[in-house]
Amino acid sequence: MDLIASRLNKISPSQTIAISSKARALKAAGRDIISLSAGEPDFDTPGNVKQAAIRAIEDGQTKYTDVSGTPALRRAVAERFRLDSGLDYRPEEIIVSTGGKQVIYNAMVATLEAGDEVIIPSPCWVSYPDIVALADGTPVIVPCGPNAGFKLRAEQLEAAITPRTKWFLLNSPNNPTGAAYSAAELRPICDVLLRHPDIWILTDDIYDKLVYGDFAAATVVQVEPRLRDRTVTMNGCSKAYAMTGWRIGFAGAPVALIRAMDKLQSQSTSNASSISQAAALEALTGPQDFIQGMVAAYQARRDLVVGMLNRAAGLTCHKPEGAFYVYPSMQGCIGRTSAGGTRIVDDESFVVALLEEQGVATVHGAAFMFPGHFRVSYATDTQSLQEACSRIQRFCAALA
Ligand SMILES: Cc1ncc(COP(=O)(O)O)c(C=O)c1O
């Protein structure tokens, strides 16, 4: 008898974590490695948030809380939704979970029956298809290429819908492309969804504070309030408040679904860490100016990286609206051979050779269900970014 359940054969370990581990191992062996593979801010959690956590420990806020989060935090989440996006959620329509990832996991496991389909535009975050598969669902991947700015068009959504479609999963700004939808771009997508009343929508807005220039992020319920009764609006503290390790994600959704997610969470992790919830309360209700400073730094880095990568032979890099990633095409490098003798046959051989020969860690596009590209995270300091992009330019220039 096999020890490991066949369920686990449906999923693979996170490929972004795999490349980070390889980069760490090379670094530990003494190599000079610059990692552009991180999915988290390089900024430290703001001091006021850390202090709130310390106070919570000292005040004895060390017990179980309500499974869905403390009433104070749920009120604060509802208030942030209102202030930031004009969304109107009551505290009982809010759940707080151990990271945004658990929110998505809860929603899928609580609702999917075997064979239910989940439409996922790609490139997509590595975890979506695996979470859907773990919940017995069928991911339906809809490729969205660079010509449309890596964004889904309404007719693509319409064409992907079948009688088995249960969910449509939208991530804006997107990991790995940084592409973000304006309200005008969401409008035709919402129109399709209005025509299909049995489809639920999960919008992963975890990067929505990280948008640049005069771009304004938008979310589905804001654009089309009539979709509110079947939408999960997901967000969290990980990216906007540089709090990845604290593990706080949350969502607004209709009460019946929140109750189901709460029930599931009550038999898995129970509440998110009480200390982290106290920290999140301060993050959401305290001064918000930290975000502005971080956004200004990211925007300057985005411009630097896009400029330098577009000057690398064989690469083409779009300029995304948000998040802290760019997703250049490396198709101009396919069929060539690196200075170290590796034949570049696809995005994976490209990123492996780049890591081994120039010490720059990135993530290959196949991990995000959209090959021919690779993901560069610019959540690192400017000097390292400059050096890493120079190395990428050297690597590409040496391809023969
Ligand atoms: C698109 C997207 N959604 C959700 C998450 C999960 O965030 P958390 O760390 O809060 O679980 C991530 C993290 O990388 C992400 O990129």
PDB file of C-alpha atoms in Angstrom, residues 155-277:
ATOM      1  CA  GLU A 155     -14.669  36.904 -25.838  1.00  0.00           C
ATOM      2  CA  GLN A 156     -11.994  34.565 -24.450  1.00  0.00           C
ATOM      3  CA  LEU A 157     -13.912  34.324 -21.185  1.00  0.00           C
ATOM      4  CA  GLU A 158     -17.182  33.686 -23.013  1.00  0.00           C
ATOM      5  CA  ALA A 159     -15.538  30.918 -25.072  1.00  0.00           C
ATOM      6  CA  ALA A 160     -14.101  29.183 -21.992  1.00  0.00           C
ATOM      7  CA  ILE A 161     -17.439  28.962 -20.154  1.00  0.00           C
ATOM      8  CA  THR A 162     -19.185  25.567 -20.122  1.00  0.00           C
ATOM      9  CA  PRO A 163     -22.094  24.168 -18.076  1.00  0.00           C
ATOM     10  CA  ARG A 164     -19.434  22.865 -15.618  1.00  0.00           C
ATOM     11  CA  THR A 165     -17.881  26.277 -14.961  1.00  0.00           C
ATOM     12  CA  LYS A 166     -18.105  27.012 -11.238  1.00  0.00           C
ATOM     13  CA  TRP A 167     -15.534  29.758 -10.733  1.00  0.00           C
ATOM     14  CA  PHE A 168     -13.723  32.454 -12.626  1.00  0.00           C
ATOM     15  CA  LEU A 169     -10.473  33.376 -10.927  1.00  0.00           C
ATOM     16  CA  LEU A 170      -9.060  36.809 -11.728  1.00  0.00           C
ATOM     17  CA  ASN A 171      -5.798  38.241 -10.388  1.00  0.00           C
ATOM     18  CA  SER A 172      -5.179  41.957 -10.862  1.00  0.00           C
ATOM     19  CA  PRO A 173      -2.456  43.218 -10.628  1.00  0.00           C
ATOM     20  CA  ASN A 174      -1.143  39.895 -11.789  1.00  0.00           C
ATOM     21  CA  ASN A 175       1.631  37.636 -10.599  1.00  0.00           C
ATOM     22  CA  PRO A 176       3.758  37.014 -12.738  1.00  0.00           C
ATOM     23  CA  THR A 177       3.111  39.744 -15.361  1.00  0.00           C
ATOM     24  CA  GLY A 178       2.233  42.821 -13.292  1.00  0.00           C
ATOM     25  CA  ALA A 179      -0.694  43.415 -15.669  1.00  0.00           C
ATOM     26  CA  ALA A 180      -3.634  45.161 -14.013  1.00  0.00           C
ATOM     27  CA  TYR A 181      -7.163  45.827 -15.236  1.00  0.00           C
ATOM     28  CA  SER A 182      -8.673  49.289 -15.205  1.00  0.00           C
ATOM     29  CA  ALA A 183     -12.394  49.716 -14.522  1.00  0.00           C
ATOM     30  CA  ALA A 184     -12.955  50.154 -18.265  1.00  0.00           C
ATOM     31  CA  GLU A 185     -11.152  46.879 -18.986  1.00  0.00           C
ATOM     32  CA  LEU A 186     -13.166  45.012 -16.355  1.00  0.00           C
ATOM     33  CA  ARG A 187     -16.495  46.284 -17.749  1.00  0.00           C
ATOM     34  CA  PRO A 188     -16.824  43.859 -20.711  1.00  0.00           C
ATOM     35  CA  ILE A 189     -15.644  40.979 -18.503  1.00  0.00           C
ATOM     36  CA  CYS A 190     -18.346  41.829 -15.966  1.00  0.00           C
ATOM     37  CA  ASP A 191     -20.896  41.937 -18.794  1.00  0.00           C
ATOM     38  CA  VAL A 192     -20.026  38.341 -19.723  1.00  0.00           C
ATOM     39  CA  LEU A 193     -20.335  37.287 -16.080  1.00  0.00           C
ATOM     40  CA  LEU A 194     -23.739  38.977 -15.764  1.00  0.00           C
ATOM     41  CA  ARG A 195     -24.947  36.759 -18.599  1.00  0.00           C
ATOM     42  CA  HIS A 196     -23.859  33.604 -16.686  1.00  0.00           C
ATOM     43  CA  PRO A 197     -25.542  33.798 -13.280  1.00  0.00           C
ATOM     44  CA  ASP A 198     -24.240  30.436 -11.994  1.00  0.00           C
ATOM     45  CA  ILE A 199     -20.569  31.367 -12.119  1.00  0.00           C
ATOM     46  CA  TRP A 200     -18.780  32.515  -8.987  1.00  0.00           C
ATOM     47  CA  ILE A 201     -15.938  35.018  -9.172  1.00  0.00           C
ATOM     48  CA  LEU A 202     -12.822  35.153  -7.032  1.00  0.00           C
ATOM     49  CA  THR A 203     -10.811  38.303  -7.507  1.00  0.00           C
ATOM     50  CA  ASP A 204      -7.339  38.166  -6.036  1.00  0.00           C
ATOM     51  CA  ASP A 205      -6.473  41.804  -5.407  1.00  0.00           C
ATOM     52  CA  ILE A 206      -3.467  41.158  -3.185  1.00  0.00           C
ATOM     53  CA  TYR A 207      -1.228  43.529  -5.215  1.00  0.00           C
ATOM     54  CA  ASP A 208      -3.833  46.277  -5.684  1.00  0.00           C
ATOM     55  CA  LYS A 209      -1.959  48.906  -3.639  1.00  0.00           C
ATOM     56  CA  LEU A 210       1.108  48.432  -5.849  1.00  0.00           C
ATOM     57  CA  VAL A 211       0.156  50.277  -9.046  1.00  0.00           C
ATOM     58  CA  TYR A 212       2.178  52.959 -10.786  1.00  0.00           C
ATOM     59  CA  GLY A 213       1.830  56.346 -12.416  1.00  0.00           C
ATOM     60  CA  ASP A 214      -1.766  57.448 -12.757  1.00  0.00           C
ATOM     61  CA  PHE A 215      -3.108  53.911 -13.169  1.00  0.00           C
ATOM     62  CA  ALA A 216      -6.102  53.239 -10.887  1.00  0.00           C
ATOM     63  CA  ALA A 217      -6.692  49.651  -9.802  1.00  0.00           C
ATOM     64  CA  ALA A 218     -10.266  48.398  -9.968  1.00  0.00           C
ATOM     65  CA  THR A 219     -12.068  45.351  -8.663  1.00  0.00           C
ATOM     66  CA  VAL A 220     -15.084  43.441  -9.961  1.00  0.00           C
ATOM     67  CA  VAL A 221     -17.697  44.398  -7.346  1.00  0.00           C
ATOM     68  CA  GLN A 222     -16.733  48.061  -7.637  1.00  0.00           C
ATOM     69  CA  VAL A 223     -17.299  47.950 -11.399  1.00  0.00           C
ATOM     70  CA  GLU A 224     -20.452  45.825 -11.242  1.00  0.00           C
ATOM     71  CA  PRO A 225     -22.230  45.767  -7.844  1.00  0.00           C
ATOM     72  CA  ARG A 226     -24.755  43.275  -9.262  1.00  0.00           C
ATOM     73  CA  LEU A 227     -21.971  40.641  -9.101  1.00  0.00           C
ATOM     74  CA  ARG A 228     -21.513  41.164  -5.366  1.00  0.00           C
ATOM     75  CA  ASP A 229     -23.687  38.186  -4.397  1.00  0.00           C
ATOM     76  CA  ARG A 230     -21.337  35.736  -6.119  1.00  0.00           C
ATOM     77  CA  THR A 231     -17.940  37.335  -5.745  1.00  0.00           C
ATOM     78  CA  VAL A 232     -15.124  36.734  -3.291  1.00  0.00           C
ATOM     79  CA  THR A 233     -13.013  39.885  -3.013  1.00  0.00           C
ATOM     80  CA  MET A 234      -9.670  38.673  -1.705  1.00  0.00           C
ATOM     81  CA  ASN A 235      -6.850  40.791  -0.361  1.00  0.00           C
ATOM     82  CA  GLY A 236      -4.336  40.703   2.461  1.00  0.00           C
ATOM     83  CA  CYS A 237      -1.415  42.267   4.289  1.00  0.00           C
ATOM     84  CA  SER A 238       1.403  40.283   2.668  1.00  0.00           C
ATOM     85  CA  LYS A 239       2.341  42.578  -0.217  1.00  0.00           C
ATOM     86  CA  ALA A 240       0.881  46.018   0.598  1.00  0.00           C
ATOM     87  CA  TYR A 241       2.266  46.089   4.147  1.00  0.00           C
ATOM     88  CA  ALA A 242       5.385  43.959   3.603  1.00  0.00           C
ATOM     89  CA  MET A 243       4.008  41.294   5.943  1.00  0.00           C
ATOM     90  CA  THR A 244       4.471  37.986   4.078  1.00  0.00           C
ATOM     91  CA  GLY A 245       5.727  36.107   7.119  1.00  0.00           C
ATOM     92  CA  TRP A 246       2.863  37.234   9.350  1.00  0.00           C
ATOM     93  CA  ARG A 247       0.385  35.248   7.248  1.00  0.00           C
ATOM     94  CA  ILE A 248      -2.701  37.440   7.131  1.00  0.00           C
ATOM     95  CA  GLY A 249      -5.098  37.333   4.201  1.00  0.00           C
ATOM     96  CA  PHE A 250      -8.782  38.197   4.106  1.00  0.00           C
ATOM     97  CA  ALA A 251     -11.839  38.328   1.934  1.00  0.00           C
ATOM     98  CA  GLY A 252     -15.266  39.834   1.639  1.00  0.00           C
ATOM     99  CA  ALA A 253     -17.976  37.502   0.339  1.00  0.00           C
ATOM    100  CA  PRO A 254     -21.649  36.615   0.807  1.00  0.00           C
ATOM    101  CA  VAL A 255     -22.405  35.350   4.323  1.00  0.00           C
ATOM    102  CA  ALA A 256     -23.307  31.790   3.250  1.00  0.00           C
ATOM    103  CA  LEU A 257     -19.888  31.288   1.664  1.00  0.00           C
ATOM    104  CA  ILE A 258     -18.067  33.000   4.546  1.00  0.00           C
ATOM    105  CA  ARG A 259     -19.807  30.558   6.926  1.00  0.00           C
ATOM    106  CA  ALA A 260     -18.713  27.583   4.812  1.00  0.00           C
ATOM    107  CA  MET A 261     -15.122  28.841   4.706  1.00  0.00           C
ATOM    108  CA  ASP A 262     -15.235  29.437   8.466  1.00  0.00           C
ATOM    109  CA  LYS A 263     -16.479  25.866   8.994  1.00  0.00           C
ATOM    110  CA  LEU A 264     -13.630  24.453   6.916  1.00  0.00           C
ATOM    111  CA  GLN A 265     -11.052  26.678   8.609  1.00  0.00           C
ATOM    112  CA  SER A 266     -12.398  25.645  12.040  1.00  0.00           C
ATOM    113  CA  GLN A 267     -11.323  22.068  11.279  1.00  0.00           C
ATOM    114  CA  SER A 268      -7.946  22.929   9.771  1.00  0.00           C
ATOM    115  CA  THR A 269      -6.001  25.874  11.212  1.00  0.00           C
ATOM    116  CA  SER A 270      -8.691  27.689  13.258  1.00  0.00           C
ATOM    117  CA  ASN A 271      -7.899  31.385  13.541  1.00  0.00           C
ATOM    118  CA  ALA A 272      -4.908  33.094  11.971  1.00  0.00           C
ATOM    119  CA  SER A 273      -2.256  33.883  14.603  1.00  0.00           C
ATOM    120  CA  SER A 274      -3.676  36.237  17.240  1.00  0.00           C
ATOM    121  CA  ILE A 275      -0.421  38.231  17.273  1.00  0.00           C
ATOM    122  CA  SER A 276      -0.476  38.639  13.509  1.00  0.00           C
ATOM    123  CA  GLN A 277      -4.099  39.753  13.682  1.00  0.00           C
TER     124      GLN A 277
END
